[in-house]
């Protein structure tokens, strides 16, 4: 069992991104675009800059017992309405082991009770039901869905992974699109009891 007391968040730095070289890769071709395979320090620096350049974004490394297990971001922060958009990425080797629940419990508690934010939004791909179930467990609700261009242009449409989630994809004018679900969580709907 993962002890949330050992999870800490630090502002994302180049050293954290360097530590990601030890991460595994997603087995499913659907998630190929989520693999972090940087070939040079220059690529790592560009990635960090892309994430942290805007003053409306705050990115954190997720550390569990001195190991970088993921990172998350508060994107498009609106300080007036006290909301932002969540981005969450975990080491693929740790998916399905309870880390997502522990991380979200700790982070959402910090987000709502320390930072005094009122609403968190996020987007999740339709072919990622595990993540969607986690978000729903925390209290997130789907507000709308839309089609977005699928980023992995080399997806084999005969693969079992694609066929399993075929209803989440649409081919239009020789371009593959996938459904994205926009979800949100109001502070009063966060299920704090799951975290204690």
PDB file of C-alpha atoms in Angstrom:
ATOM      1  CA  UNK A   1       0.000   0.000   0.000  1.00  0.00           C
ATOM      2  CA  UNK A   2       1.239   3.476  -0.877  1.00  0.00           C
ATOM      3  CA  UNK A   3       1.659   5.790   2.094  1.00  0.00           C
ATOM      4  CA  UNK A   4       0.630   9.298   1.033  1.00  0.00           C
ATOM      5  CA  UNK A   5       2.759  10.743   3.838  1.00  0.00           C
ATOM      6  CA  UNK A   6       5.827   9.914   1.736  1.00  0.00           C
ATOM      7  CA  UNK A   7       4.588  11.775  -1.348  1.00  0.00           C
ATOM      8  CA  UNK A   8       5.987  15.267  -1.771  1.00  0.00           C
ATOM      9  CA  UNK A   9       5.695  17.852  -4.528  1.00  0.00           C
ATOM     10  CA  UNK A  10       8.646  19.987  -5.637  1.00  0.00           C
ATOM     11  CA  UNK A  11       8.717  22.641  -8.358  1.00  0.00           C
ATOM     12  CA  UNK A  12       9.706  20.811 -11.545  1.00  0.00           C
ATOM     13  CA  UNK A  13      13.398  21.220 -12.441  1.00  0.00           C
ATOM     14  CA  UNK A  14      15.772  19.893 -15.065  1.00  0.00           C
ATOM     15  CA  UNK A  15      17.161  17.382 -12.554  1.00  0.00           C
ATOM     16  CA  UNK A  16      13.679  15.915 -12.077  1.00  0.00           C
ATOM     17  CA  UNK A  17      13.288  15.537 -15.836  1.00  0.00           C
ATOM     18  CA  UNK A  18      16.704  13.876 -16.051  1.00  0.00           C
ATOM     19  CA  UNK A  19      15.494  11.332 -13.471  1.00  0.00           C
ATOM     20  CA  UNK A  20      12.652  10.363 -15.841  1.00  0.00           C
ATOM     21  CA  UNK A  21      15.173   8.523 -18.037  1.00  0.00           C
ATOM     22  CA  UNK A  22      14.723   5.594 -15.641  1.00  0.00           C
ATOM     23  CA  UNK A  23      10.987   5.397 -16.323  1.00  0.00           C
ATOM     24  CA  UNK A  24       9.410   2.508 -18.161  1.00  0.00           C
ATOM     25  CA  UNK A  25       7.412   2.842 -21.349  1.00  0.00           C
ATOM     26  CA  UNK A  26       3.745   2.212 -22.003  1.00  0.00           C
ATOM     27  CA  UNK A  27       3.113  -1.221 -23.478  1.00  0.00           C
ATOM     28  CA  UNK A  28      -0.047  -0.130 -25.276  1.00  0.00           C
ATOM     29  CA  UNK A  29       0.529   1.648 -28.599  1.00  0.00           C
ATOM     30  CA  UNK A  30      -2.364   3.963 -27.695  1.00  0.00           C
ATOM     31  CA  UNK A  31      -0.126   5.668 -25.124  1.00  0.00           C
ATOM     32  CA  UNK A  32       3.070   5.838 -27.185  1.00  0.00           C
ATOM     33  CA  UNK A  33       2.835   9.629 -27.194  1.00  0.00           C
ATOM     34  CA  UNK A  34       2.994   9.625 -23.367  1.00  0.00           C
ATOM     35  CA  UNK A  35       6.435   7.984 -23.242  1.00  0.00           C
ATOM     36  CA  UNK A  36       9.246  10.300 -22.174  1.00  0.00           C
ATOM     37  CA  UNK A  37      12.220   9.352 -24.286  1.00  0.00           C
ATOM     38  CA  UNK A  38      14.527  12.354 -24.386  1.00  0.00           C
ATOM     39  CA  UNK A  39      17.632  11.924 -26.513  1.00  0.00           C
ATOM     40  CA  UNK A  40      19.536  14.936 -25.193  1.00  0.00           C
ATOM     41  CA  UNK A  41      19.696  17.455 -22.389  1.00  0.00           C
ATOM     42  CA  UNK A  42      18.596  20.060 -24.922  1.00  0.00           C
ATOM     43  CA  UNK A  43      15.300  18.181 -25.391  1.00  0.00           C
ATOM     44  CA  UNK A  44      14.868  18.036 -21.614  1.00  0.00           C
ATOM     45  CA  UNK A  45      15.494  21.789 -21.307  1.00  0.00           C
ATOM     46  CA  UNK A  46      12.985  22.525 -24.075  1.00  0.00           C
ATOM     47  CA  UNK A  47      10.406  20.319 -22.366  1.00  0.00           C
ATOM     48  CA  UNK A  48      10.894  22.145 -19.052  1.00  0.00           C
ATOM     49  CA  UNK A  49      10.674  25.531 -20.738  1.00  0.00           C
ATOM     50  CA  UNK A  50       7.519  24.540 -22.606  1.00  0.00           C
ATOM     51  CA  UNK A  51       5.859  23.512 -19.343  1.00  0.00           C
ATOM     52  CA  UNK A  52       7.016  26.333 -17.070  1.00  0.00           C
ATOM     53  CA  UNK A  53       7.404  29.432 -19.248  1.00  0.00           C
ATOM     54  CA  UNK A  54       3.888  30.774 -18.692  1.00  0.00           C
ATOM     55  CA  UNK A  55       3.242  32.462 -15.321  1.00  0.00           C
ATOM     56  CA  UNK A  56      -0.200  30.833 -15.481  1.00  0.00           C
ATOM     57  CA  UNK A  57       1.326  27.340 -15.232  1.00  0.00           C
ATOM     58  CA  UNK A  58       2.860  25.670 -12.171  1.00  0.00           C
ATOM     59  CA  UNK A  59       4.481  22.261 -12.576  1.00  0.00           C
ATOM     60  CA  UNK A  60       5.574  19.942  -9.782  1.00  0.00           C
ATOM     61  CA  UNK A  61       7.644  16.772  -9.650  1.00  0.00           C
ATOM     62  CA  UNK A  62       5.945  14.003  -7.694  1.00  0.00           C
ATOM     63  CA  UNK A  63       8.471  12.392  -5.351  1.00  0.00           C
ATOM     64  CA  UNK A  64       7.828   9.153  -3.471  1.00  0.00           C
ATOM     65  CA  UNK A  65      10.581   8.014  -1.101  1.00  0.00           C
ATOM     66  CA  UNK A  66      13.260  10.046  -2.958  1.00  0.00           C
ATOM     67  CA  UNK A  67      12.205   8.843  -6.431  1.00  0.00           C
ATOM     68  CA  UNK A  68      10.559  10.944  -9.150  1.00  0.00           C
ATOM     69  CA  UNK A  69       7.427   8.929  -9.922  1.00  0.00           C
ATOM     70  CA  UNK A  70       5.605  11.546 -11.988  1.00  0.00           C
ATOM     71  CA  UNK A  71       4.789  15.175 -12.463  1.00  0.00           C
ATOM     72  CA  UNK A  72       1.682  17.269 -12.448  1.00  0.00           C
ATOM     73  CA  UNK A  73       0.730  20.703 -13.551  1.00  0.00           C
ATOM     74  CA  UNK A  74      -1.745  23.389 -12.715  1.00  0.00           C
ATOM     75  CA  UNK A  75      -2.245  24.933 -16.146  1.00  0.00           C
ATOM     76  CA  UNK A  76      -4.142  28.036 -17.223  1.00  0.00           C
ATOM     77  CA  UNK A  77      -4.427  29.208 -13.622  1.00  0.00           C
ATOM     78  CA  UNK A  78      -7.116  31.826 -13.137  1.00  0.00           C
ATOM     79  CA  UNK A  79      -6.342  33.569  -9.866  1.00  0.00           C
ATOM     80  CA  UNK A  80      -9.618  35.538  -9.928  1.00  0.00           C
ATOM     81  CA  UNK A  81     -11.989  32.584 -10.305  1.00  0.00           C
ATOM     82  CA  UNK A  82      -9.551  30.284  -8.443  1.00  0.00           C
ATOM     83  CA  UNK A  83      -9.465  27.459 -10.951  1.00  0.00           C
ATOM     84  CA  UNK A  84      -6.949  25.729 -13.212  1.00  0.00           C
ATOM     85  CA  UNK A  85      -6.535  22.698 -15.447  1.00  0.00           C
ATOM     86  CA  UNK A  86      -4.798  19.603 -14.105  1.00  0.00           C
ATOM     87  CA  UNK A  87      -2.179  17.661 -16.027  1.00  0.00           C
ATOM     88  CA  UNK A  88      -0.944  14.435 -14.419  1.00  0.00           C
ATOM     89  CA  UNK A  89       1.700  11.995 -15.674  1.00  0.00           C
ATOM     90  CA  UNK A  90       3.039   8.955 -13.805  1.00  0.00           C
ATOM     91  CA  UNK A  91       5.908   6.604 -14.576  1.00  0.00           C
ATOM     92  CA  UNK A  92       4.243   3.919 -16.762  1.00  0.00           C
ATOM     93  CA  UNK A  93       5.762   1.202 -14.550  1.00  0.00           C
ATOM     94  CA  UNK A  94       3.581   2.433 -11.658  1.00  0.00           C
ATOM     95  CA  UNK A  95       0.215   2.696 -13.432  1.00  0.00           C
ATOM     96  CA  UNK A  96      -2.505   0.580 -11.832  1.00  0.00           C
ATOM     97  CA  UNK A  97      -0.731   0.264  -8.471  1.00  0.00           C
ATOM     98  CA  UNK A  98      -2.586   2.934  -6.473  1.00  0.00           C
ATOM     99  CA  UNK A  99      -0.130   5.782  -6.928  1.00  0.00           C
ATOM    100  CA  UNK A 100      -2.633   7.880  -8.890  1.00  0.00           C
ATOM    101  CA  UNK A 101      -5.147   7.769  -6.042  1.00  0.00           C
ATOM    102  CA  UNK A 102      -2.526   8.629  -3.406  1.00  0.00           C
ATOM    103  CA  UNK A 103      -1.083  11.473  -5.504  1.00  0.00           C
ATOM    104  CA  UNK A 104      -4.475  13.000  -6.325  1.00  0.00           C
ATOM    105  CA  UNK A 105      -5.658  12.779  -2.719  1.00  0.00           C
ATOM    106  CA  UNK A 106      -2.620  14.628  -1.474  1.00  0.00           C
ATOM    107  CA  UNK A 107      -2.514  17.161  -4.301  1.00  0.00           C
ATOM    108  CA  UNK A 108      -6.231  18.010  -4.310  1.00  0.00           C
ATOM    109  CA  UNK A 109      -6.148  18.478  -0.541  1.00  0.00           C
ATOM    110  CA  UNK A 110      -3.236  20.929  -1.038  1.00  0.00           C
ATOM    111  CA  UNK A 111      -4.969  22.575  -4.007  1.00  0.00           C
ATOM    112  CA  UNK A 112      -8.299  23.200  -2.285  1.00  0.00           C
ATOM    113  CA  UNK A 113      -7.255  23.689   1.344  1.00  0.00           C
ATOM    114  CA  UNK A 114      -3.807  25.311   1.169  1.00  0.00           C
ATOM    115  CA  UNK A 115      -3.950  27.160  -2.140  1.00  0.00           C
ATOM    116  CA  UNK A 116      -7.651  27.953  -1.521  1.00  0.00           C
ATOM    117  CA  UNK A 117      -8.668  27.133  -5.098  1.00  0.00           C
ATOM    118  CA  UNK A 118     -12.338  26.510  -5.895  1.00  0.00           C
ATOM    119  CA  UNK A 119     -12.397  24.358  -9.029  1.00  0.00           C
ATOM    120  CA  UNK A 120     -10.102  21.956 -10.899  1.00  0.00           C
ATOM    121  CA  UNK A 121     -10.639  21.018 -14.535  1.00  0.00           C
ATOM    122  CA  UNK A 122      -8.945  18.338 -16.622  1.00  0.00           C
ATOM    123  CA  UNK A 123      -9.169  16.525 -19.924  1.00  0.00           C
ATOM    124  CA  UNK A 124      -8.888  12.762 -20.340  1.00  0.00           C
ATOM    125  CA  UNK A 125      -8.740  10.675 -23.513  1.00  0.00           C
ATOM    126  CA  UNK A 126     -11.648   8.314 -24.091  1.00  0.00           C
ATOM    127  CA  UNK A 127      -9.236   5.408 -24.557  1.00  0.00           C
ATOM    128  CA  UNK A 128      -7.957   5.923 -20.978  1.00  0.00           C
ATOM    129  CA  UNK A 129     -10.839   4.550 -18.857  1.00  0.00           C
ATOM    130  CA  UNK A 130      -8.546   3.786 -15.905  1.00  0.00           C
ATOM    131  CA  UNK A 131      -7.696   7.482 -15.504  1.00  0.00           C
ATOM    132  CA  UNK A 132     -11.320   8.488 -16.001  1.00  0.00           C
ATOM    133  CA  UNK A 133     -12.457   6.071 -13.259  1.00  0.00           C
ATOM    134  CA  UNK A 134      -9.839   7.530 -10.910  1.00  0.00           C
ATOM    135  CA  UNK A 135     -11.042  11.069 -11.577  1.00  0.00           C
ATOM    136  CA  UNK A 136     -14.682  10.068 -11.111  1.00  0.00           C
ATOM    137  CA  UNK A 137     -13.765   8.359  -7.821  1.00  0.00           C
ATOM    138  CA  UNK A 138     -12.344  11.703  -6.627  1.00  0.00           C
ATOM    139  CA  UNK A 139     -15.588  13.477  -7.556  1.00  0.00           C
ATOM    140  CA  UNK A 140     -14.804  14.829 -11.043  1.00  0.00           C
ATOM    141  CA  UNK A 141     -17.763  14.985 -13.417  1.00  0.00           C
ATOM    142  CA  UNK A 142     -17.784  14.981 -17.224  1.00  0.00           C
ATOM    143  CA  UNK A 143     -18.971  18.358 -18.504  1.00  0.00           C
ATOM    144  CA  UNK A 144     -18.508  17.844 -22.243  1.00  0.00           C
ATOM    145  CA  UNK A 145     -16.690  15.804 -24.867  1.00  0.00           C
ATOM    146  CA  UNK A 146     -15.107  16.702 -28.185  1.00  0.00           C
ATOM    147  CA  UNK A 147     -12.980  15.176 -30.930  1.00  0.00           C
ATOM    148  CA  UNK A 148      -9.275  16.000 -31.098  1.00  0.00           C
ATOM    149  CA  UNK A 149      -6.645  14.943 -33.620  1.00  0.00           C
ATOM    150  CA  UNK A 150      -4.988  11.777 -32.311  1.00  0.00           C
ATOM    151  CA  UNK A 151      -1.254  12.517 -31.832  1.00  0.00           C
ATOM    152  CA  UNK A 152       0.141   9.058 -32.660  1.00  0.00           C
ATOM    153  CA  UNK A 153       0.187   8.908 -36.450  1.00  0.00           C
ATOM    154  CA  UNK A 154       1.613   5.364 -36.502  1.00  0.00           C
ATOM    155  CA  UNK A 155      -1.242   3.610 -34.703  1.00  0.00           C
ATOM    156  CA  UNK A 156      -2.084   0.201 -36.162  1.00  0.00           C
ATOM    157  CA  UNK A 157      -5.855   0.080 -36.506  1.00  0.00           C
ATOM    158  CA  UNK A 158      -5.693  -3.736 -36.415  1.00  0.00           C
ATOM    159  CA  UNK A 159      -4.056  -3.798 -32.981  1.00  0.00           C
ATOM    160  CA  UNK A 160      -6.155  -5.302 -30.169  1.00  0.00           C
ATOM    161  CA  UNK A 161      -5.678  -2.131 -28.091  1.00  0.00           C
ATOM    162  CA  UNK A 162      -7.179   0.018 -30.828  1.00  0.00           C
ATOM    163  CA  UNK A 163     -10.047  -2.419 -31.434  1.00  0.00           C
ATOM    164  CA  UNK A 164     -10.906  -2.437 -27.713  1.00  0.00           C
ATOM    165  CA  UNK A 165     -11.481   1.334 -27.757  1.00  0.00           C
ATOM    166  CA  UNK A 166     -12.507   1.746 -31.391  1.00  0.00           C
ATOM    167  CA  UNK A 167     -15.681   3.569 -30.324  1.00  0.00           C
ATOM    168  CA  UNK A 168     -13.448   6.343 -28.928  1.00  0.00           C
ATOM    169  CA  UNK A 169     -11.946   7.077 -32.366  1.00  0.00           C
ATOM    170  CA  UNK A 170     -13.299   8.641 -35.553  1.00  0.00           C
ATOM    171  CA  UNK A 171     -11.603   8.594 -38.965  1.00  0.00           C
ATOM    172  CA  UNK A 172     -12.355  11.700 -41.001  1.00  0.00           C
ATOM    173  CA  UNK A 173     -10.635  12.717 -44.261  1.00  0.00           C
ATOM    174  CA  UNK A 174      -7.805  10.234 -43.619  1.00  0.00           C
ATOM    175  CA  UNK A 175      -7.157  11.720 -40.187  1.00  0.00           C
ATOM    176  CA  UNK A 176      -7.718   9.883 -36.924  1.00  0.00           C
ATOM    177  CA  UNK A 177      -9.489  11.715 -34.098  1.00  0.00           C
ATOM    178  CA  UNK A 178     -10.196  10.576 -30.553  1.00  0.00           C
ATOM    179  CA  UNK A 179     -12.755  11.642 -27.993  1.00  0.00           C
ATOM    180  CA  UNK A 180     -11.579  13.868 -25.164  1.00  0.00           C
ATOM    181  CA  UNK A 181     -13.701  14.237 -22.033  1.00  0.00           C
ATOM    182  CA  UNK A 182     -13.554  17.545 -20.186  1.00  0.00           C
ATOM    183  CA  UNK A 183     -14.132  17.014 -16.471  1.00  0.00           C
ATOM    184  CA  UNK A 184     -14.312  19.325 -13.495  1.00  0.00           C
ATOM    185  CA  UNK A 185     -14.326  19.131  -9.725  1.00  0.00           C
ATOM    186  CA  UNK A 186     -15.696  21.785  -7.380  1.00  0.00           C
ATOM    187  CA  UNK A 187     -14.075  21.947  -3.946  1.00  0.00           C
ATOM    188  CA  UNK A 188     -17.309  20.941  -2.206  1.00  0.00           C
ATOM    189  CA  UNK A 189     -17.577  17.831  -4.431  1.00  0.00           C
ATOM    190  CA  UNK A 190     -14.055  16.523  -3.690  1.00  0.00           C
ATOM    191  CA  UNK A 191     -14.363  13.236  -1.817  1.00  0.00           C
ATOM    192  CA  UNK A 192     -11.939  13.986   1.035  1.00  0.00           C
ATOM    193  CA  UNK A 193     -13.076  10.855   2.879  1.00  0.00           C
ATOM    194  CA  UNK A 194     -11.324   8.663   0.266  1.00  0.00           C
ATOM    195  CA  UNK A 195      -8.001  10.072   1.368  1.00  0.00           C
ATOM    196  CA  UNK A 196      -8.085   9.286   5.082  1.00  0.00           C
TER     197      UNK A 196
END
